[in-house]
Coordinates of C-alpha atoms and ligand atoms in Angstrom, one line a residue:
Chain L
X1 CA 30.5 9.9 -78.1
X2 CA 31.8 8.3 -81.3
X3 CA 33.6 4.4 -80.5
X4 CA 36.6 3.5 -81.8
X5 CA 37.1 -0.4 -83.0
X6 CA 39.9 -2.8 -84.4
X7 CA 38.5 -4.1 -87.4
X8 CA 41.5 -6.1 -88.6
X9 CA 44.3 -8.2 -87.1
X10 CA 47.6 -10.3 -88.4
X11 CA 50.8 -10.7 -87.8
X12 CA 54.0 -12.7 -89.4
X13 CA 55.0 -16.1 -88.0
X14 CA 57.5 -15.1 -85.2
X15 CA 60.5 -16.6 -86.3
X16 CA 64.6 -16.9 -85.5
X17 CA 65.9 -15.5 -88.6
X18 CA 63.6 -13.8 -91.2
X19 CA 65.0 -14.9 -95.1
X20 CA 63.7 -11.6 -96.2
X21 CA 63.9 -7.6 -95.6
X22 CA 62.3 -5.3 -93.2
X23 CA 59.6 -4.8 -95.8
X24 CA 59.1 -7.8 -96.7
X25 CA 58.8 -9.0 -93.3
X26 CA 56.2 -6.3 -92.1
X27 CA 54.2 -6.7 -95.2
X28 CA 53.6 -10.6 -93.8
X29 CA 51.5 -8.7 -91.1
X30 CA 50.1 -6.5 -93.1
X31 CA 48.3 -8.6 -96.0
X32 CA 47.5 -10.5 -93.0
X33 CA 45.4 -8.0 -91.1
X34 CA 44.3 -5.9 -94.8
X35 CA 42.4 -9.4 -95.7
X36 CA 41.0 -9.7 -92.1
X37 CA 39.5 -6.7 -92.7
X38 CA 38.4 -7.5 -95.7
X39 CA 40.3 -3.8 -96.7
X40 CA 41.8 -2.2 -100.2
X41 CA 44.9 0.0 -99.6
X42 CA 42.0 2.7 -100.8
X43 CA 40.6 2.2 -97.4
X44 CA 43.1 3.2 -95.8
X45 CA 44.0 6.9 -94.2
X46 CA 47.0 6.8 -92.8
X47 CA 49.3 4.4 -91.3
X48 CA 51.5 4.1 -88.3
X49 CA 54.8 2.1 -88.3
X50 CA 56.6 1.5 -84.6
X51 CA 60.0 -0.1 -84.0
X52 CA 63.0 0.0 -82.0
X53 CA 65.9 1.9 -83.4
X54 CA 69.3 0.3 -84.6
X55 CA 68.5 -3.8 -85.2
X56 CA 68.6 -3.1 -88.9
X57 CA 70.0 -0.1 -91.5
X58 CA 66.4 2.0 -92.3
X59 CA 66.3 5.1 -91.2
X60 CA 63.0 6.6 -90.9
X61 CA 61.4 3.1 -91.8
X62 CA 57.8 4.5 -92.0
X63 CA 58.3 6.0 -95.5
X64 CA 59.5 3.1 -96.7
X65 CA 56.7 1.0 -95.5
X66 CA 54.3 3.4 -96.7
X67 CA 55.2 2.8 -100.5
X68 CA 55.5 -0.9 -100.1
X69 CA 52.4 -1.3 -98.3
X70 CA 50.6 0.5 -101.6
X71 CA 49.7 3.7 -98.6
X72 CA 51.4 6.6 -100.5
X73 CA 50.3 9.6 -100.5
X74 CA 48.5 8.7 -97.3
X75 CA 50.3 10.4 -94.1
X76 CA 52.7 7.9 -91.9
X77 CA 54.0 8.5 -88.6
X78 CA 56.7 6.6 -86.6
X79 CA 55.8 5.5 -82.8
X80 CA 59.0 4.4 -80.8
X81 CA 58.8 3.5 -77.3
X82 CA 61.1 0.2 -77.3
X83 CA 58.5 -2.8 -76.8
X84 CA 55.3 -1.1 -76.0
X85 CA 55.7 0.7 -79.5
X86 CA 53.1 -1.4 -81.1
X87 CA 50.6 -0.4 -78.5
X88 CA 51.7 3.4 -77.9
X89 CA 50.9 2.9 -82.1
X90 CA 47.6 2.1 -81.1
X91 CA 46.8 4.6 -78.8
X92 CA 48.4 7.1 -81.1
X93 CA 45.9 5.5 -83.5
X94 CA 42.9 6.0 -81.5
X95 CA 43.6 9.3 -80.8
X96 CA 43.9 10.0 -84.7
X97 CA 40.6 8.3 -85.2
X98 CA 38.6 10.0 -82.5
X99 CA 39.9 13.3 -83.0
X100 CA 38.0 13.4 -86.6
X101 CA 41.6 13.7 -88.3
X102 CA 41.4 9.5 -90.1
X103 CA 39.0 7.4 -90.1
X104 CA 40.6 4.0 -90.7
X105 CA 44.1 4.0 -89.2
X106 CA 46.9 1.0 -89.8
X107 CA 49.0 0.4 -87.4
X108 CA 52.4 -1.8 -88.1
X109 CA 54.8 -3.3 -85.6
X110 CA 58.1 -4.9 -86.9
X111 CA 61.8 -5.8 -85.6
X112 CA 64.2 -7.8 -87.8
X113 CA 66.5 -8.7 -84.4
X114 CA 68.9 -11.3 -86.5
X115 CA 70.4 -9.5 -88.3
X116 CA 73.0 -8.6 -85.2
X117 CA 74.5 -10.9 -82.9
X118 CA 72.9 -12.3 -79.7
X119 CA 75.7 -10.0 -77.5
X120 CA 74.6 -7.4 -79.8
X121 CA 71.7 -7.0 -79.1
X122 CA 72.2 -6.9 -75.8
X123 CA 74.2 -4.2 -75.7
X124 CA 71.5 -2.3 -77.9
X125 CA 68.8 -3.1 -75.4
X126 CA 70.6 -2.3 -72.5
X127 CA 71.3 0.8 -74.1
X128 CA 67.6 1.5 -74.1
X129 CA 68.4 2.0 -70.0
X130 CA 70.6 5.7 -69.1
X131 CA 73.1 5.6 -71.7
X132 CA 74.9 8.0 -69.7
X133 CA 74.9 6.7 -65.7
X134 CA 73.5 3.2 -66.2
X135 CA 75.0 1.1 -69.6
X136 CA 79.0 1.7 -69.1
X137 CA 78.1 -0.5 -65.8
X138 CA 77.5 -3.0 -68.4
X139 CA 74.0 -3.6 -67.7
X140 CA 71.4 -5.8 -69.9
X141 CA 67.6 -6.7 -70.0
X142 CA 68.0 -9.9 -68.1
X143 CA 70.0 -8.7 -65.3
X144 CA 67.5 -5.3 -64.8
X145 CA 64.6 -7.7 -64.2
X146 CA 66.7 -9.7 -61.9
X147 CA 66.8 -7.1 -60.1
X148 CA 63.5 -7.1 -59.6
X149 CA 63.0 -10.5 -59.3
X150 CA 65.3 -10.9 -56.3
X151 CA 63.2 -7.9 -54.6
X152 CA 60.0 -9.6 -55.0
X153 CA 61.8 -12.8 -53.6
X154 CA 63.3 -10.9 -50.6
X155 CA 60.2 -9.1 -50.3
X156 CA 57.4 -11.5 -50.5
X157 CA 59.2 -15.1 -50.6
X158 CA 58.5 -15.7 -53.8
X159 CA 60.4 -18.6 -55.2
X160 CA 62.4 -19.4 -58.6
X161 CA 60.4 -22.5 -58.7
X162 CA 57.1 -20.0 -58.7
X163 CA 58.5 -18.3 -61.7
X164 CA 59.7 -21.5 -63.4
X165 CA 55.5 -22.2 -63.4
X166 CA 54.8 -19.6 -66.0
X167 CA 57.4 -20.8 -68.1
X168 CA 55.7 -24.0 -67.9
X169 CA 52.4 -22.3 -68.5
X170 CA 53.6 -20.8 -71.5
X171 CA 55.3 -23.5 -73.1
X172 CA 51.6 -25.5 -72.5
X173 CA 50.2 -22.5 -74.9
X174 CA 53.4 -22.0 -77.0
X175 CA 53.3 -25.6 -78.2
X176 CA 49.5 -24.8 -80.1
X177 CA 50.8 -21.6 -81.5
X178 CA 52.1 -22.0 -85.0
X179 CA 53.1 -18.6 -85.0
X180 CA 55.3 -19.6 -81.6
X181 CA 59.1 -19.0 -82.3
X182 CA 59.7 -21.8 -79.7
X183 CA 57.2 -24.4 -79.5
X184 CA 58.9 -27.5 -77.4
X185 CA 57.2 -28.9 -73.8
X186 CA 59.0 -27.4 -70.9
X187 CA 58.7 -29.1 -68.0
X188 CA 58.7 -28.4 -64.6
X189 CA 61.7 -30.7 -63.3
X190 CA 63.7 -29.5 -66.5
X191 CA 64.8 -26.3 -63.9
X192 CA 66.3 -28.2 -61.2
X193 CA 68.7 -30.6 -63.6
X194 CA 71.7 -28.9 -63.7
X195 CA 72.3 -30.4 -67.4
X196 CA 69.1 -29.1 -68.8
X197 CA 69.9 -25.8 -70.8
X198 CA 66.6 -24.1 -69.1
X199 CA 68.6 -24.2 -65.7
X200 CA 71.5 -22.3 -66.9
X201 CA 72.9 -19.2 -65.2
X202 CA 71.7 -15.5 -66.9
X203 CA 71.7 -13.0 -64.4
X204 CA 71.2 -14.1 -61.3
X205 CA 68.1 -14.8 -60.0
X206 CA 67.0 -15.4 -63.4
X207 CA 68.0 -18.4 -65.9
X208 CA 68.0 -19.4 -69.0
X209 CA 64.6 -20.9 -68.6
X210 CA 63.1 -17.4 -67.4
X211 CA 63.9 -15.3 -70.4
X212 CA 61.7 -15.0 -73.8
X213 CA 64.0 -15.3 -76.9
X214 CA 64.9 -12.9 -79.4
X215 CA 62.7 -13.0 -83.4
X216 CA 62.0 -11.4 -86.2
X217 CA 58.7 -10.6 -86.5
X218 CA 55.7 -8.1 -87.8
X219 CA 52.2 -7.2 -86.4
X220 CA 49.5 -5.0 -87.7
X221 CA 46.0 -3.4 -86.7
X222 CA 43.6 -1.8 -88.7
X223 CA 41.8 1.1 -86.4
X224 CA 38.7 2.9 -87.3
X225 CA 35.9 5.0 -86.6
X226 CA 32.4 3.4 -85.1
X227 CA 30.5 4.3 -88.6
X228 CA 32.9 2.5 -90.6
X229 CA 33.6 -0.3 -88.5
X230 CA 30.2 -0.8 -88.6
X231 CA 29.9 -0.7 -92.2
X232 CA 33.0 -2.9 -92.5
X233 CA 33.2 -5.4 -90.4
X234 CA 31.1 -8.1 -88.3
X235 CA 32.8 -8.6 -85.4
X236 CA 34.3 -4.9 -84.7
X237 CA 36.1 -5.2 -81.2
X238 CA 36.0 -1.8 -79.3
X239 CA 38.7 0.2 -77.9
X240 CA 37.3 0.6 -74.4
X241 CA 40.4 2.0 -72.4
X242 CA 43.7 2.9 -73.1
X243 CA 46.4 4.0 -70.1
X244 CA 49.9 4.9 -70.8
X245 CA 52.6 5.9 -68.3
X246 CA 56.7 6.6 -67.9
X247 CA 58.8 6.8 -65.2
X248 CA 62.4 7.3 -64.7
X249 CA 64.9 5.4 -66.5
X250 CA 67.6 5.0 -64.4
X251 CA 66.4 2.9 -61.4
X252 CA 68.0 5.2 -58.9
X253 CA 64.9 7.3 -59.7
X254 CA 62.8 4.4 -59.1
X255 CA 60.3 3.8 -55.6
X256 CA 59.3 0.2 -56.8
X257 CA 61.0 -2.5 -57.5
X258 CA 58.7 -5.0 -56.6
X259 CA 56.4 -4.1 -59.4
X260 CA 56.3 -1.7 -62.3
X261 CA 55.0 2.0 -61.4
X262 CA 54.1 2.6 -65.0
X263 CA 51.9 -0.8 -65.2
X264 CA 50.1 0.1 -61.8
X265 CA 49.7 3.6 -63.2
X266 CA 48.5 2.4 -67.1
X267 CA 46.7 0.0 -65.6
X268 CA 44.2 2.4 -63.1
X269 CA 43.9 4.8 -65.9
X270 CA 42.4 2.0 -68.4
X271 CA 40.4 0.4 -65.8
X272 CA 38.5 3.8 -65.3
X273 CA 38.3 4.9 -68.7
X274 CA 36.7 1.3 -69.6
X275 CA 34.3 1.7 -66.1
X276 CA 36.2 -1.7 -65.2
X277 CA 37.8 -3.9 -62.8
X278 CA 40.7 -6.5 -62.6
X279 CA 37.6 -8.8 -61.9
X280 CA 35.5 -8.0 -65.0
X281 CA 38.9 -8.7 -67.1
X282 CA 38.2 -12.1 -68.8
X283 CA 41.2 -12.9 -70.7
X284 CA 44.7 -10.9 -70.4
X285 CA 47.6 -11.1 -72.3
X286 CA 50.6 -9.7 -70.4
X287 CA 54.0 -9.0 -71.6
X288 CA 55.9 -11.7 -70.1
X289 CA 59.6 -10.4 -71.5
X290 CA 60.8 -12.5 -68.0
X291 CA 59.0 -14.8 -65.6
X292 CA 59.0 -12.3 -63.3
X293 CA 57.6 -9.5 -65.5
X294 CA 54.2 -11.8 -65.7
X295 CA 54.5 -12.5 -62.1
X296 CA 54.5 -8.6 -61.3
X297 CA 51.7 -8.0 -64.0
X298 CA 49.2 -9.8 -62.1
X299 CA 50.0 -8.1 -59.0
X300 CA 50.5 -4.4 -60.5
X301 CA 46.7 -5.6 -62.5
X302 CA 44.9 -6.1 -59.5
X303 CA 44.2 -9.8 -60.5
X304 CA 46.2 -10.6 -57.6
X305 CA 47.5 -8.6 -54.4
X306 CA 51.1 -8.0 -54.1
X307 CA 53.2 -10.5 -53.4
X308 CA 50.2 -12.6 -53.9
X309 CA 50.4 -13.3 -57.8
X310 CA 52.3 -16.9 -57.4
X311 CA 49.2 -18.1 -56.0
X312 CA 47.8 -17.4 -59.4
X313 CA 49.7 -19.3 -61.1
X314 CA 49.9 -22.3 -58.7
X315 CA 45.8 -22.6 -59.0
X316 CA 46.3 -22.7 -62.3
X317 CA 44.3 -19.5 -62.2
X318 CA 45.6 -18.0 -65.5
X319 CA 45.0 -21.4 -67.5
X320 CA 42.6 -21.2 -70.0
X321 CA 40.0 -22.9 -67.6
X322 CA 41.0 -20.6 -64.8
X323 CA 39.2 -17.2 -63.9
X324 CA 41.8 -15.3 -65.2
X325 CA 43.5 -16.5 -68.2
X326 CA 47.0 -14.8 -69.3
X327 CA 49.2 -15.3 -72.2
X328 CA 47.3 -18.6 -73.7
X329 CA 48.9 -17.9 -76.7
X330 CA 52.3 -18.7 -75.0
X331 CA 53.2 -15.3 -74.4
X332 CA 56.9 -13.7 -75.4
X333 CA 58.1 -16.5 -73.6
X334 CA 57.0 -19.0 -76.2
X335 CA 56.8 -16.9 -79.1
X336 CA 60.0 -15.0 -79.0
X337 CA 59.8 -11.0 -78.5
X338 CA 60.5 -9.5 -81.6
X339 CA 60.6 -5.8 -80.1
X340 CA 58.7 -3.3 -82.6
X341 CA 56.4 -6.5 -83.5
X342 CA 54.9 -7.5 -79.5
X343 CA 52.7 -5.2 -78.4
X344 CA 50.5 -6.0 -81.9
X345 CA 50.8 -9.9 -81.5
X346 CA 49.2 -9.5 -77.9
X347 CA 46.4 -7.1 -79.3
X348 CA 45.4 -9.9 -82.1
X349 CA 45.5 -12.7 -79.6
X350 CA 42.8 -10.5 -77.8
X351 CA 40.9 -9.9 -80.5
X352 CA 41.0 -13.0 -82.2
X353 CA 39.7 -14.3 -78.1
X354 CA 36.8 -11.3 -78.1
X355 CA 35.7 -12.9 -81.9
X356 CA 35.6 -16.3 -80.7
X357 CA 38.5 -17.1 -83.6
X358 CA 41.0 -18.0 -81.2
X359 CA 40.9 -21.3 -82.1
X360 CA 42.7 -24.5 -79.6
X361 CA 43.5 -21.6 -77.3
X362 CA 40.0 -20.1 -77.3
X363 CA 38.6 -19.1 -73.9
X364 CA 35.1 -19.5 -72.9
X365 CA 32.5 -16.9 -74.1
X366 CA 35.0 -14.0 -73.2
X367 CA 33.5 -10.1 -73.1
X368 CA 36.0 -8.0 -72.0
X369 CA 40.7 -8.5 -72.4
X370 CA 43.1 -6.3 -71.5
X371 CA 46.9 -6.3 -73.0
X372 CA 49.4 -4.8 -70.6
X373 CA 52.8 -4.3 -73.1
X374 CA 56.2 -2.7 -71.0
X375 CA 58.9 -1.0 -73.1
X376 CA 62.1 -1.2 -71.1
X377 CA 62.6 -2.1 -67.8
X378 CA 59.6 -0.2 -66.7
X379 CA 60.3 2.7 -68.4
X380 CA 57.1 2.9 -70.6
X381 CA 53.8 1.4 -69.2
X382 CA 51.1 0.6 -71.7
X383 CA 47.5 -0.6 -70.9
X384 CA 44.5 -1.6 -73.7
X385 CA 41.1 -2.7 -72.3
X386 CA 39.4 -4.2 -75.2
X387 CA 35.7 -5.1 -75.8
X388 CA 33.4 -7.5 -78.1
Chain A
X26 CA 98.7 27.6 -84.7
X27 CA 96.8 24.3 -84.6
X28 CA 92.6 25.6 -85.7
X29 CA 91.3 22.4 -84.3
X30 CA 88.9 23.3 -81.3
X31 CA 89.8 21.2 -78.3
X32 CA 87.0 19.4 -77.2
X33 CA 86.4 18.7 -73.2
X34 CA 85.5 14.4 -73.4
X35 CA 86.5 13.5 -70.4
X36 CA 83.5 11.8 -69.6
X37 CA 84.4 8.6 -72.1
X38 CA 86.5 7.6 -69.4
X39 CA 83.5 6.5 -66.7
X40 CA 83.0 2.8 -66.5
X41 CA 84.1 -0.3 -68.7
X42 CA 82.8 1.5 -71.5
X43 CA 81.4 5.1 -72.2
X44 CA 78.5 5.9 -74.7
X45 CA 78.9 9.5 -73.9
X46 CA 82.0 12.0 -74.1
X47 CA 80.6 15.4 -73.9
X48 CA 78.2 16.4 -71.3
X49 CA 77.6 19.3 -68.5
X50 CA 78.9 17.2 -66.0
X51 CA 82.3 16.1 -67.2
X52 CA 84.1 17.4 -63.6
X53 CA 82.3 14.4 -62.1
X54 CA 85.3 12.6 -63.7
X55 CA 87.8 15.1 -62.4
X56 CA 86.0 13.9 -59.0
X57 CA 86.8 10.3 -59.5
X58 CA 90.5 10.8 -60.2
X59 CA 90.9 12.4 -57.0
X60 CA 88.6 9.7 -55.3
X61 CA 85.5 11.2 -54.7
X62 CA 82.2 10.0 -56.0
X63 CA 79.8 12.9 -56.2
X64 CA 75.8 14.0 -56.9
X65 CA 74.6 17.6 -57.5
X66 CA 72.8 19.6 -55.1
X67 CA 70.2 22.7 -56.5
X68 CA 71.4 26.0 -55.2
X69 CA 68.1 27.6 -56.3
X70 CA 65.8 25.0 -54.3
X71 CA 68.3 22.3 -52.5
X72 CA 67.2 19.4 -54.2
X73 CA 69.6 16.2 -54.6
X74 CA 70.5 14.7 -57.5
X75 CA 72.4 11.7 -58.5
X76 CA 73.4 10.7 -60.9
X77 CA 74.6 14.1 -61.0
X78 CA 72.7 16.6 -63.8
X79 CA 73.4 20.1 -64.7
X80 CA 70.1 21.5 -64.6
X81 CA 67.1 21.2 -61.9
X82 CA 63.7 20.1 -63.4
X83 CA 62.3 21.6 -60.3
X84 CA 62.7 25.3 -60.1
X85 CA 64.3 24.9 -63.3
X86 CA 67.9 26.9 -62.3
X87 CA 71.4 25.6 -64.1
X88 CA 73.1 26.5 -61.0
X89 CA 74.8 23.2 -59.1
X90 CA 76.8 22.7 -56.6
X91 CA 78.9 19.0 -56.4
X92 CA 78.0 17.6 -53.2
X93 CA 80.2 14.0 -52.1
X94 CA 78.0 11.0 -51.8
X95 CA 79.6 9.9 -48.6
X96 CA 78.2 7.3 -45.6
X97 CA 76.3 3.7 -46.4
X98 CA 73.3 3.1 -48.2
X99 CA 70.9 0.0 -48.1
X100 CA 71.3 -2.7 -50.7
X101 CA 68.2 -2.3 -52.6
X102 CA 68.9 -5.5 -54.5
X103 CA 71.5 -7.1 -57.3
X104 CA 72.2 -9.1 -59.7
X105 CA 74.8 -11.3 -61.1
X106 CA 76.0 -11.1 -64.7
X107 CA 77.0 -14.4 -66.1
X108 CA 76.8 -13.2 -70.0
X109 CA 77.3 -9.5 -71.0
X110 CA 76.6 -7.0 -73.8
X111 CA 79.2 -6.9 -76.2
X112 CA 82.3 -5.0 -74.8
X113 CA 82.2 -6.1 -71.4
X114 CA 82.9 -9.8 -71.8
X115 CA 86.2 -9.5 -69.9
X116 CA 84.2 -8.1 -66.9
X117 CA 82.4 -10.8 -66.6
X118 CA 80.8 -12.4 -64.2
X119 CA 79.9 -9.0 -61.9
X120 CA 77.3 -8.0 -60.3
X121 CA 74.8 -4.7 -60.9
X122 CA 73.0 -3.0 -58.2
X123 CA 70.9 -0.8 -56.5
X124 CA 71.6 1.5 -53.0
X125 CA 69.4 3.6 -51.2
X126 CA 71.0 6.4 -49.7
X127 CA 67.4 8.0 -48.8
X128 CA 67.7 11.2 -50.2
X129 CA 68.8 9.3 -53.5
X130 CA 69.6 6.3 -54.6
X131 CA 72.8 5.0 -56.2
X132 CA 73.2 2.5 -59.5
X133 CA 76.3 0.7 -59.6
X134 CA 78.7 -2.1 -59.4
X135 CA 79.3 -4.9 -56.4
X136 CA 83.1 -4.9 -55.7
X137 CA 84.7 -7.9 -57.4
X138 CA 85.9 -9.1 -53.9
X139 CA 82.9 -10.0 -52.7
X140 CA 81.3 -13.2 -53.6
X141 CA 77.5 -13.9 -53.6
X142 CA 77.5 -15.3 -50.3
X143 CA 78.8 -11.9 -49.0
X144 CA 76.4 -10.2 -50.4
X145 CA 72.6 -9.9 -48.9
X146 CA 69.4 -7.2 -49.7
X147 CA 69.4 -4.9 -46.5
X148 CA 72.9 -4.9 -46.1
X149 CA 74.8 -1.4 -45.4
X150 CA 77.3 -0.7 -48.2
X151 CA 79.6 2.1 -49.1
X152 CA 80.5 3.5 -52.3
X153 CA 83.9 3.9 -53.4
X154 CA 86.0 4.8 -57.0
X155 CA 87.4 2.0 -58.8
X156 CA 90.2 1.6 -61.4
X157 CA 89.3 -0.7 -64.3
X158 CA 91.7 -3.4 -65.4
X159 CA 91.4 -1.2 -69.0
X160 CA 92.2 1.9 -66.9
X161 CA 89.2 3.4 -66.9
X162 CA 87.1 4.6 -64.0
X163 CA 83.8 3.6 -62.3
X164 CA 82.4 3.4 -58.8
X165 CA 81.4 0.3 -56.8
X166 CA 79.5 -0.6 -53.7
X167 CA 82.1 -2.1 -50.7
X168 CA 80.9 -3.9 -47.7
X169 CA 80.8 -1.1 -45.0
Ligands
ZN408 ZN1 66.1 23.5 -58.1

């Protein structure tokens, strides 16, 4: 059976507010990953372009994209599944690529969040929750993971000071990513004073301190086959497994809400169509949207059992130095979550690892990583094992 | 002789504010006014639903019968609101959350009269209609 590879990677500084348009901003990506690849527009078959609706004006953005990227008259699809679109993109891509239909296959992540209000958008995000039953409760991002957070607390004792170490561990990473959105220290003792803004109230559990910020941003990946990855590039990195998973959106359909179903369910399926383990996994980006959401990816991983996954973070286990490294680019938390954009980002911090091109955050000699990106609260579950 | 259609939105009145006007299960609204908070029930295979929804993905039959969420459920878990999407800044702070009925499970609002000390996961709550300061409807979860 024919592989399928990543031959080219890039994405646009993650930044507050983007002084430029939606095309403009995804074509920072773009150029990024096309001279990666070392590609002409020629080379490339058709392109994929994932978002989440209604941050900016475009409708139908992927026709646009595809004249300003220079890809007309190749095809273009759209991929939406709220954050994990850049990933479902991927698979989407793979599947294109293996099936015979394109052989090199871009795919292009973007969200311009500024140009609405901080309240704004969280009305638009919590209406990517049950429109019908859920949002007129007035429900947002921050408060759904609560939710979850305070069942993991009630459930296994976990603390707010466990969840205030990943922010920690993020900021550690965020501060050597120049493509970071927020790159400051964060300390520790920073949650307990009541005068620091990382302490302040959200939705409780959860503070200020535990949420990723909002940015504009673009990511892109160049997919193709094994024959022309091999002809084009030196350090193809293989597409080894790919899950994907849903589950129901209002969480009165839900059975867990100590972890994400669709992780646990995304993740199985990419462990056995890579013929892995948690344990052969040696670098991990997760999407860390909340404190908690990394907390529950270990566990719903299998790098940790359940209830177990503070421990992780307490060793220092997902350092760089630790057996299990996760987010050592700083994760959403330090470089802001620009929707469309995230699921890319994490996929390029993986490959650039798998190349050894990862730079100040680069961990040892690593074989095998796995990006686990969420769209909604749970609601889409998307799992990539990749390879070197 | 008026030749504008009347159209049946009288689901824009549930909760501080409604996305959705028009749908199958506008009566559930009906049900509020006169107090009652209610799922649907499958007459084709008996399967509960709530939220309420007009068609079974079961046995795939459009025929539902209301049936009253009555009793206590389990607190499943909450949160507190101290910001809020645009729209339901006067609400705030309130709290969201989650109770198992064991059939189903119901989404909703913590009753403003209880503070957070009052409330704790595992306790039994009831859930009951509630008038919005802006006159419209929703349900929330009382201390049973
Ligand atoms: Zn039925």
């Amino acid at each position: 059976m024919s592989k399928v590879a990543i031959i080219g990677v890039g994405q646009s500084a993650f930044v507050r507010s983007y002084p430029g348009s939606i095309r403009e901003l995804a074509f920072e990506g773009f150029k990024e990953a096309m001279q990666d690849a070392r590609l002409t527009t020629k080379d490339i078959d058709a392109s994929v372009i994932c978002s989440a609706p209604e941050y900016d004006k475009q409708r139908s953005p992927a026709g646009v994209f595809a004249e300003y990227m220079g890809l007309n008259p190749q095809p273009t699809f759209y991929v939406e599944s709220l954050c994990s679109s850049s990933s479902m993109g991927v698979r989407l891509a793979y599947s294109l690529v293996k099936s015979g239909l394109h052989d090199v296959v871009a795919v292009i992540g973007f969200q311009k969040m500024s140009e609405i209000s901080s309240s704004e958008s969280q009305e638009r995000m919590g209406r990517g929750a049950d429109i019908q039953w859920e949002s007129p409760f007035g429900t947002m991002m921050p408060a759904y993971y609560a939710m979850f957070a305070r069942a993991h607390m009630e459930k296994y004792g976990t603390t707010l000071e466990d969840l205030a170490l990943i922010r920690v561990k993020a900021a550690t990473y965020g501060q050597l990513n120049d493509k970071a959105v927020y790159r400051k220290p964060v300390t520790f003792d920073m949650f307990s004073d009541p005068e620091n803004r990382m302490s302040g109230p959200v939705a409780s559990p959860l503070r200020v301190g535990d949420c990723c910020a909002n940015a504009d941003g673009s990511s892109c990946i160049i997919v193709a086959k094994e024959e022309k990855a091999k002809a084009l590039c030196k350090k193809p990195v293989w597409i080894m497994g790919l899950g994907a998973a849903t589950a129901s959106v209002n969480l009165a359909g839900r059975d867990v809400f100590t972890g994400l179903a669709v992780a646990q369910k995304a993740g199985k399926q990419a462990y056995e169509m890579a013929g892995v383990a948690p344990k052969d996994i040696d670098v991990a980006e997760v999407h860390d949207c909340f404190t908690i959401a990394e907390m529950m990816a270990y566990e719903d991983l299998g790098f940790a059992r359940p209830g177990e996954g503070k421990a992780l973070v307490k060793d220092k286990a997902t350092y760089k130095e630790g057996s299990i490294p996760v987010n050592v680019d700083g994760g959403l938390l330090s470089k802001g979550h620009p929707i469309g954009a995230t699921g890319g980002s994490q996929i390029r911090t993986i490959v650039l690892q798998l190349r050894d091109e990862a730079g100040d955050i680069q961990v040892k000699d690593p074989q095998i990583g796995l990006v686990h990106n969420i769209g909604g609260v749970g609601l889409y579950g998307n799992v990539t094992i990749l390879a070197r | 002789m008026s030749s504008v259609k009347e159209v049946d939105d009288r689901f824009k009145k549930f909760g501080t504010v409604s996305f959705t006007s028009i749908t199958k299960t506008n009566d559930f609204i009906d049900y509020l006014e006169k107090g009652k908070v209610m799922g649907t029930r499958c007459k084709g295979c008996g399967l509960i639903f709530f939220p309420p929804r007009a068609d079974c993905h079961q046995c795939l039959a459009g025929n539902m019968e209301w049936s009253e969420i009555t009793g206590t459920g389990k607190l499943v878990t909450y949160s507190k609101l101290e910001f809020a999407p645009i729209g339901f800044q006067e609400d705030v702070p309130y709290c969201i959350a989650l109770l198992d009925y064991g059939d189903y499970k119901v989404f909703g609002r913590i009753a403003d009269d209880l503070s957070e000390q009052d409330i704790e996961v595992g306790m039994q709550m009831k859930t009951a209609v509630n008038t919005l300061p802006n006159g419209q409807l929703n349900y929330v979860f009382q201390k049973s």
